[in-house]
XYZ file of C-alpha atoms in Angstrom:
514
model
C 74.040 117.015 143.733
C 72.054 114.591 141.153
C 70.233 111.519 142.397
C 72.324 108.515 142.133
C 70.250 107.069 139.548
C 70.968 110.160 137.389
C 74.511 109.602 137.053
C 73.878 105.803 136.230
C 71.461 106.830 133.592
C 73.494 109.059 132.361
C 76.494 106.473 132.292
C 73.859 104.224 130.035
C 73.805 106.608 127.662
C 77.426 107.513 126.893
C 78.586 104.066 127.464
C 75.814 102.228 125.456
C 75.326 99.978 128.181
C 71.852 99.586 130.021
C 72.047 99.326 133.922
C 68.955 97.970 135.762
C 68.607 100.661 138.865
C 65.927 100.457 141.347
C 65.461 102.884 143.861
C 64.126 101.363 147.272
C 64.561 104.466 149.699
C 62.974 107.683 148.708
C 65.519 110.729 148.507
C 65.435 114.663 149.469
C 65.555 114.952 145.652
C 62.990 115.131 143.017
C 62.968 111.908 141.442
C 61.175 108.604 141.429
C 62.948 106.089 138.759
C 62.377 102.622 137.715
C 63.779 100.038 135.608
C 61.225 100.854 132.714
C 61.880 104.179 132.415
C 65.953 103.497 132.014
C 64.792 101.070 129.191
C 62.415 103.635 127.764
C 64.939 106.116 127.697
C 67.749 104.488 126.036
C 65.528 103.180 123.313
C 64.381 106.817 122.863
C 68.344 107.849 122.799
C 68.363 105.467 119.606
C 65.724 107.235 117.884
C 65.979 108.808 114.282
C 67.872 111.987 114.128
C 65.185 113.583 112.115
C 62.824 113.780 115.146
C 63.054 117.443 116.998
C 63.727 115.972 120.526
C 66.103 113.526 119.949
C 68.509 112.929 122.754
C 66.361 115.326 125.041
C 65.505 114.175 128.455
C 62.483 115.190 129.746
C 60.830 114.085 133.265
C 57.158 113.823 133.710
C 55.065 114.473 136.947
C 53.864 111.531 138.890
C 49.993 112.216 137.831
C 50.873 111.837 134.167
C 50.219 108.328 132.872
C 53.364 106.376 131.834
C 53.005 102.537 131.010
C 56.653 101.923 131.801
C 56.100 102.743 135.725
C 53.524 103.364 138.524
C 51.231 106.426 138.223
C 50.671 107.203 142.031
C 50.099 110.761 142.307
C 52.463 110.430 145.193
C 49.477 109.264 147.078
C 49.291 105.448 149.199
C 45.923 105.273 147.655
C 47.916 104.588 144.085
C 50.949 103.040 144.951
C 50.250 100.049 142.926
C 48.405 101.520 140.237
C 50.206 100.721 136.733
C 48.898 102.157 133.657
C 49.098 100.339 130.446
C 48.611 103.530 128.146
C 50.715 106.674 127.751
C 49.074 110.185 128.170
C 48.705 112.134 124.979
C 51.227 114.498 126.140
C 53.991 111.714 126.742
C 53.370 110.198 123.250
C 53.909 113.423 121.274
C 56.984 113.689 123.415
C 58.064 110.285 122.649
C 56.915 110.494 118.851
C 59.554 113.543 118.378
C 62.132 111.104 120.243
C 62.276 112.649 123.571
C 63.556 110.309 126.538
C 61.256 110.013 129.231
C 64.035 109.957 131.880
C 61.958 109.814 135.372
C 58.764 110.734 137.313
C 58.986 113.654 139.688
C 57.592 113.936 143.125
C 54.436 116.097 143.640
C 51.697 117.109 146.220
C 49.391 114.354 146.697
C 46.946 114.533 143.857
C 48.200 118.124 143.098
C 46.687 119.345 146.212
C 49.602 121.881 147.901
C 52.136 124.654 147.537
C 55.397 122.937 148.751
C 55.817 119.285 147.748
C 55.187 118.430 150.970
C 52.183 116.545 151.335
C 53.481 113.178 150.662
C 52.932 109.596 151.397
C 54.668 108.052 154.377
C 58.399 107.266 153.132
C 58.699 110.092 150.989
C 60.806 113.066 151.990
C 60.053 116.756 151.075
C 61.919 118.172 147.935
C 64.655 120.448 148.330
C 65.199 123.830 146.274
C 68.316 123.667 144.633
C 68.015 126.940 143.102
C 69.241 129.297 145.804
C 72.687 130.764 146.844
C 75.457 128.060 147.306
C 76.217 129.254 151.047
C 72.720 128.812 152.158
C 72.225 125.583 153.877
C 68.912 125.903 155.051
C 66.360 123.972 152.651
C 63.637 125.690 151.184
C 60.464 125.033 149.604
C 60.254 124.147 146.151
C 56.665 125.307 145.671
C 54.051 122.976 144.692
C 52.471 120.857 143.573
C 54.751 120.458 140.640
C 57.724 120.974 142.825
C 59.296 117.921 141.828
C 59.846 118.633 138.028
C 60.874 122.560 138.957
C 63.704 120.969 140.870
C 64.659 118.512 138.622
C 65.040 121.103 135.846
C 66.849 123.548 138.216
C 69.549 121.168 139.361
C 70.003 120.318 135.957
C 68.815 116.867 135.986
C 66.809 117.063 132.889
C 66.563 119.173 129.765
C 62.832 119.970 130.711
C 59.699 118.369 132.797
C 56.386 118.480 132.468
C 53.953 119.271 135.203
C 50.364 120.020 135.595
C 48.933 123.458 136.679
C 45.395 123.621 138.390
C 45.880 127.194 140.427
C 49.602 127.975 140.252
C 50.961 124.441 140.415
C 53.799 125.003 137.464
C 54.369 128.561 137.988
C 54.745 128.932 141.835
C 57.695 126.021 141.767
C 59.323 127.776 138.750
C 59.323 131.249 140.337
C 60.831 129.544 143.693
C 63.498 127.686 141.793
C 64.381 130.109 139.454
C 63.255 128.531 135.908
C 60.440 129.223 133.125
C 57.118 127.650 134.065
C 54.363 127.809 131.386
C 50.799 127.196 132.142
C 48.977 126.923 128.347
C 45.665 128.211 127.819
C 42.853 126.095 128.945
C 41.777 123.137 126.806
C 44.758 124.031 124.507
C 47.033 120.883 125.451
C 45.019 117.174 125.571
C 44.801 116.326 129.271
C 44.079 112.398 127.781
C 46.196 110.278 130.496
C 46.354 113.061 133.112
C 44.832 112.540 136.673
C 42.025 114.840 136.996
C 42.244 116.972 140.274
C 39.781 119.890 138.953
C 38.530 119.410 135.378
C 37.803 122.915 134.789
C 40.865 124.178 135.822
C 43.551 121.401 135.033
C 46.304 122.414 132.324
C 49.346 120.206 131.565
C 52.352 122.631 132.195
C 56.043 122.985 130.924
C 59.087 123.289 133.029
C 62.447 124.611 131.509
C 65.710 126.164 131.775
C 64.619 128.710 129.117
C 61.878 130.025 127.142
C 63.207 128.474 123.801
C 62.901 125.346 125.303
C 59.540 125.730 126.615
C 58.113 127.221 123.341
C 59.718 123.946 121.661
C 57.810 121.785 123.734
C 54.734 123.814 123.624
C 54.707 123.334 119.890
C 55.225 119.815 119.984
C 52.285 119.524 122.306
C 49.987 121.921 121.136
C 47.913 119.590 118.751
C 43.769 118.488 118.885
C 43.088 115.408 120.455
C 39.761 113.653 119.983
C 40.523 111.189 123.145
C 40.319 114.511 125.090
C 36.646 115.553 125.199
C 37.557 119.063 126.303
C 40.653 119.677 123.709
C 39.644 122.532 121.217
C 39.276 121.738 117.824
C 41.493 122.550 114.820
C 39.135 125.368 113.737
C 38.991 126.972 116.932
C 42.864 126.820 117.022
C 42.889 128.786 113.559
C 40.421 131.180 114.290
C 42.899 132.194 117.209
C 45.772 132.138 115.308
C 44.556 134.330 112.755
C 43.479 136.829 115.263
C 47.094 136.621 116.483
C 48.658 137.250 113.101
C 46.243 139.959 112.717
C 46.976 141.599 115.883
C 51.092 141.487 115.391
C 50.694 142.865 111.927
C 48.991 145.794 113.176
C 51.465 146.286 115.737
C 54.146 146.416 113.412
C 52.470 148.722 111.201
C 52.761 150.917 114.475
C 55.117 153.952 113.830
C 58.023 155.339 116.331
C 61.391 154.305 117.190
C 62.140 150.515 116.892
C 62.347 148.278 119.604
C 61.801 144.536 120.746
C 58.480 145.373 122.026
C 57.450 148.031 119.683
C 53.484 148.729 119.864
C 53.139 146.437 122.686
C 50.895 147.470 125.648
C 51.665 146.079 128.902
C 49.341 145.966 131.766
C 50.359 145.745 135.605
C 47.016 144.768 137.825
C 46.560 147.639 140.710
C 45.702 144.398 142.500
C 49.062 142.914 142.654
C 51.049 146.027 143.821
C 51.209 144.382 147.329
C 52.809 146.143 150.455
C 56.255 145.216 151.539
C 57.634 142.912 152.433
C 55.893 141.211 149.415
C 57.516 140.880 146.326
C 56.594 143.930 143.442
C 57.856 144.396 139.915
C 61.098 146.069 139.998
C 60.994 149.696 138.692
C 64.223 148.783 136.872
C 62.402 146.012 134.911
C 59.551 148.370 133.783
C 62.095 151.020 132.785
C 63.901 148.395 130.611
C 60.474 147.228 128.914
C 59.837 150.731 128.279
C 63.228 150.931 126.798
C 62.123 148.338 124.330
C 59.343 150.570 123.310
C 56.730 148.832 125.319
C 54.034 150.802 126.818
C 53.376 150.058 130.404
C 50.120 151.124 132.355
C 48.210 150.125 134.966
C 45.108 148.203 134.746
C 42.202 147.449 137.212
C 40.742 143.996 137.821
C 38.132 144.617 140.772
C 37.337 140.681 140.868
C 41.265 139.878 141.634
C 41.131 140.354 145.056
C 38.370 137.784 145.520
C 39.698 135.040 143.169
C 41.622 132.972 146.189
C 38.331 131.581 148.158
C 36.585 131.113 144.814
C 39.174 128.922 143.305
C 39.673 126.901 146.600
C 35.798 126.359 146.574
C 35.765 125.570 142.825
C 38.698 123.397 142.979
C 37.918 121.376 145.983
C 34.396 120.691 144.852
C 35.340 119.195 141.577
C 38.012 117.534 143.495
C 35.409 115.818 145.859
C 33.691 114.313 142.687
C 36.788 113.303 140.774
C 38.416 111.815 143.772
C 35.429 109.640 144.357
C 36.377 107.002 142.261
C 39.259 106.006 144.765
C 37.243 103.357 146.998
C 38.823 100.131 146.623
C 36.695 99.055 143.487
C 38.444 100.128 140.442
C 41.102 102.143 141.921
C 42.952 101.889 145.410
C 43.818 99.269 147.381
C 41.648 96.114 147.465
C 39.253 95.914 150.413
C 36.009 93.685 151.162
C 33.265 95.204 149.451
C 30.468 97.129 151.143
C 30.965 100.682 152.904
C 33.297 99.622 155.471
C 35.653 98.484 152.998
C 35.522 101.505 151.080
C 35.871 103.661 154.211
C 39.045 101.973 155.235
C 40.665 102.280 151.883
C 39.983 106.085 151.656
C 40.961 106.580 155.172
C 44.103 104.915 154.922
C 44.945 106.024 151.506
C 44.295 109.658 151.350
C 46.616 112.195 153.291
C 45.587 114.772 155.736
C 45.463 117.695 153.087
C 43.544 115.870 150.399
C 41.022 114.599 153.191
C 40.580 118.196 154.125
C 40.222 119.637 150.712
C 37.358 116.845 149.917
C 35.480 117.686 152.939
C 35.574 121.231 152.257
C 34.358 120.173 148.392
C 31.485 117.908 149.973
C 30.341 120.863 152.106
C 30.494 123.255 149.232
C 28.151 121.291 147.212
C 25.604 120.240 149.980
C 22.367 120.964 149.606
C 22.487 123.815 152.166
C 25.569 125.523 150.735
C 25.373 125.094 147.050
C 23.697 128.351 146.298
C 25.585 130.582 148.737
C 29.120 128.933 148.160
C 29.667 127.014 144.941
C 27.471 129.106 142.628
C 29.128 132.307 144.210
C 32.196 131.061 143.163
C 31.197 130.194 139.587
C 29.546 134.034 139.237
C 32.956 135.122 140.427
C 34.871 133.245 137.813
C 32.365 134.327 135.127
C 32.709 138.046 136.382
C 36.590 137.858 136.359
C 36.890 136.335 132.704
C 34.380 139.074 131.756
C 36.912 142.031 133.108
C 39.887 139.863 131.478
C 38.379 140.369 128.186
C 37.488 143.979 128.713
C 41.069 144.788 129.293
C 42.870 142.791 126.400
C 43.085 144.372 122.971
C 42.401 140.871 121.110
C 39.058 139.246 121.747
C 38.492 135.683 123.124
C 38.529 133.531 120.308
C 36.294 130.934 121.590
C 34.064 132.658 124.392
C 30.581 132.836 123.886
C 28.771 132.935 127.188
C 25.444 133.896 128.801
C 24.758 137.654 129.197
C 26.064 138.982 132.926
C 23.630 138.519 135.699
C 21.426 141.349 136.660
C 23.130 140.824 140.334
C 25.137 138.490 142.309
C 23.867 135.745 144.307
C 22.999 137.007 147.684
C 23.451 135.316 151.026
C 20.203 133.976 151.494
C 20.809 130.115 150.939
C 17.102 129.639 150.426
C 17.121 131.399 147.063
C 18.906 130.628 143.826
C 21.041 133.291 141.870
C 18.914 134.767 138.646
C 19.596 132.718 135.480
C 20.855 134.021 132.375
C 18.580 134.438 129.614
C 20.630 135.274 126.561
C 24.097 134.814 125.091
C 26.470 137.173 123.899
C 30.132 136.947 122.675
C 32.929 138.237 124.146
C 34.374 141.677 122.996
C 37.728 143.503 123.228
C 39.073 146.786 124.374
C 40.630 148.844 121.552
C 42.578 150.840 123.899
C 43.498 147.887 126.331
C 46.610 145.676 126.648
C 48.283 143.053 125.091
C 49.636 141.121 128.002
C 49.556 141.500 132.144
C 52.793 141.409 134.208
C 53.258 140.801 137.944
C 55.128 138.772 140.369
C 54.082 134.935 140.147
C 54.653 134.640 143.985
C 54.416 136.668 147.015
C 57.660 136.197 148.210
C 60.724 134.141 147.570
C 60.772 130.302 148.440
C 59.904 130.127 152.320
C 62.457 127.535 154.537
C 61.009 124.014 154.899
C 61.550 124.469 158.614
C 59.072 127.420 158.769
C 55.919 125.517 159.053
C 53.140 127.303 157.192
C 49.486 127.220 158.198
C 46.769 126.047 155.975
C 45.667 129.782 155.452
C 49.464 130.702 154.779
C 50.169 127.987 152.214
C 46.829 128.574 150.665
C 47.995 132.414 150.325
C 51.112 131.636 148.345
C 48.485 131.141 145.077
C 47.343 134.688 145.620
C 48.853 135.904 142.267
C 48.622 132.803 140.407
C 44.909 131.632 140.444
C 43.310 134.444 138.504
C 45.122 133.474 135.218
C 43.912 129.931 136.268
C 40.004 130.918 136.468
C 40.134 132.810 133.387
C 41.683 130.280 131.527
C 44.527 132.207 130.063
C 47.827 131.239 129.282
C 50.506 132.541 131.878
C 54.558 132.014 132.172
C 56.345 132.522 135.052
C 59.773 133.719 133.767
C 63.066 134.205 136.085
C 63.893 137.667 136.896
C 66.502 137.922 139.189
C 66.868 137.431 142.673
C 65.344 138.652 145.944
C 67.088 140.591 148.935
C 67.655 137.005 150.304
C 69.643 135.719 147.147
C 66.707 133.295 146.363
C 65.010 133.361 142.581
C 61.870 135.398 141.943
C 59.717 135.303 138.863
C 57.409 137.540 136.701
C 54.172 136.301 135.494
C 53.205 137.154 131.933
C 49.873 136.286 130.912
C 47.546 137.277 127.798
C 44.317 136.350 125.927
C 43.274 132.698 125.195
C 45.342 131.127 122.621
C 47.834 134.001 122.634
C 51.064 132.040 123.887
C 53.134 133.991 121.053
C 52.660 137.348 122.845
C 53.454 135.884 126.149
C 56.506 134.352 124.657
C 57.649 137.757 123.112
C 57.314 139.498 126.373
C 58.887 136.818 128.376
C 62.172 136.703 126.170
C 62.646 140.291 127.139
C 62.051 139.944 130.418
C 64.427 136.562 130.643
C 67.037 138.989 129.033
C 66.652 141.321 131.663
C 66.926 138.861 134.491
C 69.843 137.239 133.168
C 72.086 140.503 133.577
C 70.652 141.163 137.332
């Protein structure tokens, strides 16, 4: 079932008339609509046919600025905030003739895994991707659950989300669509509301990989307005490494196949016991039939990534969200500490408050060395482990030499500081991509109340790629025993999205036959 506004919107495109529709009551679906979006969509529909995305309807997550509609981040504290400019990713889509057809619901400020952390008046988003005879509403994942649901229900051609620790890939797996988290710093974040700056990425949700690839090509450009965005020189270096590696693969002898010469690694740490999801043996056999070599790899730090991720993300969020206090952002209140306290108490939801407190604690004087620095050390160790298993060297990484030892539990002393630098290297006998399930289970029922720990655990298999800054894509791979979609994640070295697409297309083909 489509949102009623969507029916009117489609009618306006086919008849040439432009209805003025206002949605006063939130719905259990994915959309947040406004008059401005309808006007912009009709204008984009009439764009020049020489543009590559003409007549393509694309939705955007509520934390991506769009000057025709409020940017609320699904939070009461930003309910009246209107941006006077578009995010770079939106501008790039509009320049190619795309129609921004709506905004989608999200967990407040991106903090959540089920799109249920919403302000008063909003309802959770229902998952449209399951069996038609299953009436029990299930989670769409989060925090980009609205975007995933909009794509899954066919309301738009594709959608933009944001991915900090799995916020695009987890919903994609639950809803049975493609979800791409590009390499960190590759797509501009200018105009995207920050959650955790060292992790945030603009992501893409689409019905298939060809669509995701086309949108990625549209967005993959340097942007001087984003100080973290990589330069053209870095992009050229990554492309040269990719071309060189593909040529080497093509020179590989033996029987021909779609994945001839590719080496696919399955992390031992992702082989979880029943009832958690695992890679189907039939999929492994199919990949091998396409002449890929499938091997096991060991990434020791993988099992420690979840707590490290939540320490880092919460710490950065506590800094980023400090700006919402009624001065420049948030509901206006009398000046002074009491007014600021009232704005934040009334404006932030329970989950956001919890993470802000956790982040403030991690950055406190008594816990900084023992908590925050340990998480930073774990991330650095994980990145070295990734570099040690990929055959392609990291195009940009140059980092301090490894610590002699990890920070100890003594909160009175700091960890040893690095004294020299070294460049990341590659493993000639390593792998090209990593493969593992995207989620530990299919979409959980919304009626099942998840504890905070259980909700955080849903990110167990998605946060390593985020901490590593790697490109990672969830690809539909059939359904589980309960008839609900499952997704397989493919990740590779930084900047090697093409390898992810190549392997993903083979998995996508296999999944369609299941």
